[in-house]
Amino acid sequence: MEESPRGKGLYCDSLREQLRSYSYILKRILPSTHQHDEQFMDNILQAGCCISDIPEGKLDQPRRCDLLYYLAGAIIYEKIQDNAELGRIMSALPGALQEYCSNLECKIEQENGGIKLFAKMYDLGMDPLQPEEITEDAEDDDEEDEEEVDEDSTNVSCERYKEYLKKIADKYETVKMSCSGANLANCLGVEKGYRDKSPQELYEAMYGIVDPQKPVLIIKRNTLEENCQDKRLPSQKIYCELGSTEQLCNGEGRSTSEEIACTLKGIVNDYAKSMEYEDQVVKAWCHVPNMKESVAPKSEHCKYLYYSIGDTLFKTSNKGQEFSEAMHKVYEELKKLNGLSTSNNQCEVIYGGISLDTFNHMKPMFDYDHDYTTIRACTDDPKTTGPQ
C-alpha cells in the first residue's frame, strides 16, 4: 500500500529518530509503568505528528483535536484502562505534544478521557494499532554498523494511522448502533465520548467519501460463567461475576437502572471521585438474587456484594470516616429497584459505623476466609489445580 502523499491527509515531515528524541514530553504525563515503553510512546508521538502536519485547509483546529482524541485515545486505552489515569493523560496530551507538534492547539475535556467509548469499542471487537513494518534490508551482519541505513532514520509513515482511523470509524458506528434504543441502558456514559465530528467525517474530510463498513455487532463468545471460570479462588469467581454481569432491573415504582446509576454517581462524587462504575454496581445489585450457589452459599452473596460495592465505589475516597454514611445512601438508592420478582434483592449494609480504613482491612480477611480451603489444597499438593 502506497504512502499517502502530502496533500492527501495524514502526513508527518519528521524522521523516526528525530521524533523519538521528544519522548520526554510524554514521560511527563504518562504513569511510571509506561515511561520506558518506547513503542507505545512512538505510536502516540507519530500519531500527533501525522495530525499536526496535515496540510493547511484540510482540517481546522477543532477537527484536528477530534482526530487526536480518537487516534491517541484508542492507542492509549489499549495500554491504560484506568479511568482517572486515562482522563488525566488525555487532558494533558495536546499541551504536551504542542512542544513538538506546533499545529495542535486544542483541548480535550471529555470526562475520564472518553474511557466508556473506547472500552465499548474494544468490547465490540476493536483491533489494536498494527506494528510498524520496517522495509529496509537490515541483514548485512558485520557491515551493519558501517553504511547500513538505520530504521530510525526513515520518515514516519502515516499510512497505518490512516488505516487505524478507518477501523476506528467502523467500530464507532458499531458502538452507536449497539448503544441506541433498547440497548441504551448498557451504554451509560458512552455518549460522553462522542466528539463534534465522528471518525468517519474526519476520514472523509481528508480522503473523500467512502462507504462505511456495515456495523456488525460481535457477540462475546463466552458466557458469564466461562469468562470467570479461569478464576481459581472462590472470592475471585464471585467478584468476577458481579463485575461482569449485564443484569438490569426496574423497581416497583418504575425506577430504572439507568436513573439509579445516575443518582449513585452524585452520591459517590460527594465522598470520592467517581470512576464511572456506578452502572456496574446497579447490575451487580440486580444480579445477586439470581446468583447460583455453586461457588458460595446464598447466605454469603450479600456479603460479597457489600465488599464489591465498597471497593468499587469508594476505594479512593478521601473521606474515609464517612464511609458507612456513603454506603447507606448507596443502598437506599439501590433498594428502589426492589419489588419485582426479577430484582428482589434483600441485601442490607453489613457493617454500620466503620471507616474506609477498617473496611480496607476487613475485605482481604473476608476473602481469605473464603479462599482458605482452596489455598490449603494447593499448598498441600502442588499438583492440585490451584489459584492463579
Coordinates of C-alpha atoms in Angstrom, one line a residue:
M1 CA 0.0 0.0 0.0
E2 CA 1.4 3.3 -1.0
E3 CA 2.2 6.1 1.4
S4 CA -0.3 8.9 1.3
P5 CA 1.4 11.9 -0.4
R6 CA 1.4 15.3 1.3
G7 CA -1.8 17.0 0.5
K8 CA -4.0 13.8 0.9
G9 CA -4.4 13.9 4.7
L10 CA -2.3 12.5 7.5
Y11 CA 1.3 13.4 7.0
C12 CA 4.4 13.6 9.1
D13 CA 7.5 15.5 7.9
S14 CA 9.8 14.0 10.6
L15 CA 12.3 11.2 11.0
R16 CA 11.5 8.4 13.5
E17 CA 14.8 9.1 15.3
Q18 CA 14.1 12.8 15.5
L19 CA 10.6 12.3 16.8
R20 CA 11.7 9.7 19.3
S21 CA 14.1 12.2 20.9
Y22 CA 10.9 14.0 22.1
S23 CA 9.6 11.1 24.1
Y24 CA 10.5 13.0 27.3
I25 CA 7.4 15.2 26.7
L26 CA 5.2 12.1 27.1
K27 CA 7.1 10.9 30.2
R28 CA 5.9 14.0 32.0
I29 CA 2.3 12.8 31.7
L30 CA 2.5 9.0 31.5
P31 CA 2.5 6.9 34.6
S32 CA 5.9 5.4 35.6
T33 CA 4.8 2.0 34.4
H34 CA 4.8 3.2 30.8
Q35 CA 7.6 5.7 30.7
H36 CA 10.0 3.1 29.2
D37 CA 7.7 1.6 26.6
E38 CA 9.3 3.1 23.6
Q39 CA 6.9 1.6 21.0
F40 CA 3.9 2.9 23.0
M41 CA 5.4 6.4 23.1
D42 CA 6.5 6.2 19.4
N43 CA 2.9 5.4 18.5
I44 CA 1.5 8.4 20.3
L45 CA 4.2 10.8 19.0
Q46 CA 3.8 9.6 15.5
A47 CA 0.0 10.0 15.6
G48 CA 0.5 13.5 16.9
C49 CA 2.9 14.4 14.1
C50 CA 0.7 12.9 11.4
I51 CA -2.1 15.1 12.6
S52 CA 0.0 18.3 13.2
D53 CA 1.5 18.2 9.7
I54 CA -1.8 17.8 7.8
P55 CA -1.7 20.5 5.1
E56 CA -3.4 23.8 5.7
G57 CA -7.0 23.8 4.6
K58 CA -7.7 20.1 5.1
L59 CA -8.8 20.2 8.7
D60 CA -9.4 23.1 11.0
Q61 CA -8.2 23.1 14.6
P62 CA -11.4 21.7 16.3
R63 CA -11.4 18.8 13.8
R64 CA -7.6 18.2 14.4
C65 CA -8.4 18.0 18.1
D66 CA -11.2 15.5 17.4
L67 CA -8.8 13.4 15.3
L68 CA -6.2 13.4 18.0
Y69 CA -8.8 12.3 20.5
Y70 CA -9.9 9.3 18.5
L71 CA -6.4 8.2 17.4
A72 CA -4.5 8.8 20.6
G73 CA -7.4 7.8 22.8
A74 CA -7.7 4.3 21.2
I75 CA -3.9 3.8 21.3
I76 CA -3.6 4.9 25.0
Y77 CA -6.7 2.9 26.1
E78 CA -5.2 -0.3 24.9
K79 CA -2.4 0.1 27.4
I80 CA -4.0 2.2 30.2
Q81 CA -7.6 1.3 31.1
D82 CA -7.8 3.2 34.4
N83 CA -10.5 5.8 34.4
A84 CA -8.7 8.5 36.3
E85 CA -5.3 8.0 34.5
L86 CA -6.8 8.0 31.1
G87 CA -8.7 11.2 31.8
R88 CA -5.6 12.9 33.1
I89 CA -3.4 11.8 30.2
M90 CA -5.9 12.8 27.5
S91 CA -6.4 16.2 29.1
A92 CA -2.7 16.9 29.2
L93 CA -1.8 15.3 25.9
P94 CA -2.4 18.3 23.5
G95 CA -0.3 20.6 25.6
A96 CA 2.5 18.1 25.8
L97 CA 2.5 17.3 22.1
Q98 CA 2.4 21.0 21.1
E99 CA 6.1 21.3 22.2
Y100 CA 6.9 19.4 19.0
C101 CA 3.7 19.4 17.0
S102 CA 3.1 23.2 16.8
N103 CA -0.2 22.8 14.9
L104 CA -2.0 21.1 17.7
E105 CA -3.7 23.9 19.5
C106 CA -6.7 22.3 21.2
K107 CA -8.2 20.9 24.4
I108 CA -9.6 17.5 25.3
E109 CA -12.0 17.9 28.1
Q110 CA -14.2 14.7 28.0
E111 CA -14.7 13.3 31.4
N112 CA -12.3 10.5 32.1
G113 CA -10.9 10.8 28.6
G114 CA -13.9 9.0 27.0
I115 CA -13.0 5.7 28.6
K116 CA -16.5 4.4 28.2
L117 CA -16.5 4.9 24.5
F118 CA -13.1 3.3 24.0
A119 CA -14.0 0.4 26.3
K120 CA -17.2 -0.2 24.3
M121 CA -15.2 -0.2 21.1
Y122 CA -12.8 -2.8 22.4
D123 CA -15.7 -4.9 23.8
L124 CA -17.2 -5.0 20.3
G125 CA -14.0 -6.2 18.7
M126 CA -11.8 -3.2 18.1
D127 CA -8.3 -4.3 16.8
P128 CA -5.2 -2.6 18.2
L129 CA -2.9 -0.4 16.1
Q130 CA -0.7 -2.7 14.0
P131 CA 3.0 -2.7 14.5
E132 CA 5.2 -0.8 12.0
E133 CA 6.5 -2.7 9.1
I134 CA 10.2 -2.0 8.5
T135 CA 11.0 -2.3 4.9
E136 CA 14.8 -1.7 4.9
D137 CA 17.0 -4.6 4.3
A138 CA 19.0 -4.9 7.5
E139 CA 20.9 -8.2 7.2
D140 CA 24.5 -7.1 6.5
D141 CA 25.8 -8.8 9.6
D142 CA 29.4 -7.4 10.1
E143 CA 28.8 -4.4 8.0
E144 CA 25.6 -3.2 9.8
D145 CA 27.3 -0.6 11.9
E146 CA 29.0 1.0 8.9
E147 CA 26.9 2.1 6.0
E148 CA 23.6 0.5 6.7
V149 CA 20.5 2.7 6.9
D150 CA 19.2 2.9 10.5
E151 CA 15.4 2.1 10.6
D152 CA 15.0 5.1 12.9
S153 CA 16.4 7.4 10.3
T154 CA 13.5 6.8 8.0
N155 CA 10.5 9.1 7.8
V156 CA 7.4 8.4 9.9
S157 CA 4.8 6.5 7.9
C158 CA 1.2 7.8 8.4
E159 CA -0.4 5.0 6.4
R160 CA -1.1 2.8 9.3
Y161 CA -2.7 5.7 11.2
K162 CA -4.9 6.2 8.1
E163 CA -5.9 2.5 8.2
Y164 CA -6.3 2.7 12.0
L165 CA -8.6 5.7 11.7
K166 CA -10.8 3.7 9.3
K167 CA -11.1 0.9 11.7
I168 CA -12.0 3.3 14.5
A169 CA -14.6 4.8 12.2
D170 CA -16.1 1.4 11.5
K171 CA -16.2 0.4 15.2
Y172 CA -17.6 3.8 16.2
E173 CA -20.6 3.2 14.0
T174 CA -21.0 -0.3 15.6
V175 CA -20.9 1.3 19.1
K176 CA -23.6 3.9 18.1
M177 CA -25.8 1.1 16.7
S178 CA -25.2 -1.0 19.9
C179 CA -26.0 1.9 22.1
S180 CA -29.2 3.0 20.6
G181 CA -32.8 2.4 21.5
A182 CA -33.4 -0.6 23.8
N183 CA -29.7 -1.1 24.4
L184 CA -29.1 2.4 25.9
A185 CA -29.1 1.1 29.5
N186 CA -25.9 -0.9 28.7
C187 CA -24.1 2.1 27.5
L188 CA -24.2 4.6 30.4
G189 CA -21.5 7.2 29.8
V190 CA -20.6 6.2 26.3
E191 CA -22.2 9.2 24.6
K192 CA -19.9 11.5 26.6
G193 CA -17.1 10.2 24.4
Y194 CA -18.7 11.4 21.2
R195 CA -16.8 14.4 19.8
D196 CA -18.3 17.1 17.5
K197 CA -17.2 15.1 14.4
S198 CA -17.3 11.4 14.0
P199 CA -14.2 9.4 12.9
Q200 CA -16.0 8.8 9.6
E201 CA -16.5 12.5 9.0
L202 CA -12.8 13.2 9.8
Y203 CA -11.6 10.4 7.5
E204 CA -13.8 11.7 4.6
A205 CA -12.7 15.3 5.1
M206 CA -9.2 14.2 4.2
Y207 CA -9.6 11.3 1.8
G208 CA -13.0 11.7 0.3
I209 CA -16.3 9.9 0.6
V210 CA -16.1 6.2 1.3
D211 CA -18.7 3.6 2.0
P212 CA -18.6 2.8 5.7
Q213 CA -18.4 -0.8 6.7
K214 CA -21.8 -2.1 7.8
P215 CA -21.9 -2.2 11.6
V216 CA -21.9 -5.7 12.8
L217 CA -22.3 -6.5 16.5
I218 CA -19.7 -9.0 17.7
I219 CA -21.3 -11.1 20.4
K220 CA -18.9 -12.2 23.0
R221 CA -18.3 -15.9 22.6
N222 CA -18.0 -16.7 26.3
T223 CA -20.9 -16.7 28.7
L224 CA -20.5 -15.0 32.1
E225 CA -19.6 -18.3 33.7
E226 CA -17.0 -19.0 31.0
N227 CA -15.5 -15.6 31.4
C228 CA -14.9 -16.2 35.1
Q229 CA -14.1 -19.9 35.0
D230 CA -10.3 -19.3 34.9
K231 CA -10.5 -17.7 38.4
R232 CA -9.3 -20.3 40.8
L233 CA -10.2 -18.7 44.2
P234 CA -13.8 -18.6 45.2
S235 CA -13.7 -14.9 46.0
Q236 CA -12.3 -14.1 42.6
K237 CA -15.1 -16.0 40.9
I238 CA -17.7 -14.1 42.8
Y239 CA -16.2 -10.7 42.2
C240 CA -15.7 -11.5 38.6
E241 CA -19.4 -12.5 38.3
L242 CA -20.5 -9.3 40.0
G243 CA -18.2 -7.2 37.9
S244 CA -19.2 -8.7 34.6
T245 CA -22.9 -9.2 34.8
E246 CA -25.2 -7.4 32.4
Q247 CA -28.3 -8.0 34.5
L248 CA -30.7 -5.0 34.6
C249 CA -33.9 -4.4 36.6
N250 CA -36.6 -1.9 37.3
G251 CA -38.2 -1.1 40.6
E252 CA -41.8 -1.4 41.6
G253 CA -42.1 2.3 41.5
R254 CA -40.6 2.1 37.9
S255 CA -37.2 3.4 38.9
T256 CA -34.9 2.3 36.1
S257 CA -31.4 1.0 36.4
E258 CA -30.2 4.0 34.4
E259 CA -31.8 6.5 36.7
I260 CA -30.4 4.8 39.8
A261 CA -26.9 4.7 38.3
C262 CA -27.0 8.5 37.6
T263 CA -28.2 9.1 41.2
L264 CA -25.4 6.9 42.6
K265 CA -22.8 8.9 40.7
G266 CA -24.0 12.1 42.5
I267 CA -23.7 10.3 45.8
V268 CA -20.2 9.0 45.0
N269 CA -18.9 12.4 44.0
D270 CA -19.8 13.7 47.5
Y271 CA -17.3 11.3 49.0
A272 CA -14.8 10.3 46.3
K273 CA -14.0 10.9 42.6
S274 CA -16.4 8.9 40.5
M275 CA -14.7 6.2 38.5
E276 CA -17.7 5.7 36.3
Y277 CA -18.6 2.2 37.7
E278 CA -22.0 3.1 39.1
D279 CA -23.8 1.3 36.3
Q280 CA -21.9 -1.9 37.1
V281 CA -22.8 -1.7 40.8
V282 CA -26.5 -1.4 39.7
K283 CA -26.1 -4.5 37.5
A284 CA -24.5 -6.4 40.4
W285 CA -27.4 -5.5 42.7
C286 CA -29.9 -6.7 40.1
H287 CA -27.9 -9.9 39.6
V288 CA -27.5 -11.1 43.2
P289 CA -31.0 -12.7 43.6
N290 CA -30.2 -14.8 40.5
M291 CA -26.7 -16.0 41.6
K292 CA -26.1 -19.7 41.9
E293 CA -24.8 -21.4 45.0
S294 CA -22.1 -23.4 43.2
V295 CA -19.3 -21.1 44.4
A296 CA -20.7 -19.6 47.6
P297 CA -23.8 -20.3 49.7
K298 CA -26.7 -17.9 49.3
S299 CA -26.1 -16.5 52.8
E300 CA -22.8 -15.1 51.6
H301 CA -23.9 -13.4 48.5
C302 CA -24.9 -10.2 50.2
K303 CA -21.6 -10.0 52.0
Y304 CA -19.7 -10.3 48.7
L305 CA -22.0 -7.6 47.2
Y306 CA -21.2 -5.3 50.2
Y307 CA -17.4 -5.7 49.7
S308 CA -17.7 -5.4 46.0
I309 CA -19.7 -2.1 46.2
G310 CA -17.4 -0.6 48.8
D311 CA -14.3 -1.5 47.0
T312 CA -15.6 -0.4 43.6
L313 CA -17.1 3.0 44.5
F314 CA -15.1 4.3 47.5
K315 CA -11.6 2.7 47.3
T316 CA -10.0 6.1 46.6
S317 CA -12.2 8.2 48.9
N318 CA -10.5 11.0 50.9
K319 CA -13.5 11.0 53.4
G320 CA -12.8 7.6 55.0
Q321 CA -14.6 8.4 58.2
E322 CA -17.8 9.0 56.3
F323 CA -17.6 5.6 54.5
S324 CA -20.6 4.0 56.3
E325 CA -22.8 7.1 55.7
A326 CA -21.9 6.9 52.0
M327 CA -22.7 3.1 51.8
H328 CA -26.1 3.6 53.5
K329 CA -27.0 6.2 50.9
V330 CA -26.0 3.9 48.1
Y331 CA -28.1 1.1 49.5
E332 CA -31.1 3.3 49.9
E333 CA -31.0 4.1 46.2
L334 CA -30.4 0.6 45.1
K335 CA -33.4 -0.6 47.2
K336 CA -35.6 1.5 44.8
L337 CA -35.0 -1.3 42.3
N338 CA -36.6 -3.9 44.6
G339 CA -40.2 -5.2 44.4
L340 CA -40.3 -7.1 41.1
S341 CA -39.7 -10.8 41.0
T342 CA -36.6 -10.3 38.9
S343 CA -34.9 -7.9 41.3
N344 CA -36.0 -9.0 44.8
N345 CA -32.7 -8.1 46.5
Q346 CA -33.0 -8.0 50.2
C347 CA -29.3 -7.2 51.0
E348 CA -28.5 -4.6 53.7
V349 CA -25.3 -2.8 54.7
I350 CA -23.3 -5.4 56.5
Y351 CA -21.5 -3.2 58.9
G352 CA -22.5 0.3 60.2
G353 CA -20.2 2.9 61.7
I354 CA -17.0 1.6 60.3
S355 CA -14.4 3.7 58.4
L356 CA -12.9 3.1 55.0
D357 CA -9.6 2.1 56.6
T358 CA -11.4 -0.6 58.7
F359 CA -13.3 -1.7 55.6
N360 CA -10.0 -2.0 53.6
H361 CA -8.5 -4.2 56.4
M362 CA -11.7 -6.4 56.6
K363 CA -12.1 -7.1 53.0
P364 CA -8.9 -9.1 52.5
M365 CA -9.6 -11.1 55.7
F366 CA -13.1 -11.9 54.4
D367 CA -11.7 -13.0 51.1
Y368 CA -9.0 -15.1 52.7
D369 CA -11.5 -16.8 55.0
H370 CA -13.5 -18.0 51.9
D371 CA -10.4 -18.9 49.9
Y372 CA -8.5 -20.7 52.7
T373 CA -9.6 -24.2 51.7
T374 CA -8.6 -23.7 48.1
I375 CA -5.2 -22.2 49.0
R376 CA -4.6 -25.0 51.6
A377 CA -5.3 -27.7 49.0
C378 CA -2.8 -26.1 46.6
T379 CA 0.0 -25.9 49.3
D380 CA -0.7 -29.5 50.4
D381 CA -0.5 -30.9 46.9
P382 CA 1.4 -28.8 44.3
K383 CA -0.2 -30.9 41.5
T384 CA -3.6 -29.6 42.5
T385 CA -5.1 -27.0 40.2
G386 CA -4.6 -24.0 42.4
P387 CA -5.1 -20.3 42.4
Q388 CA -3.7 -18.2 39.6

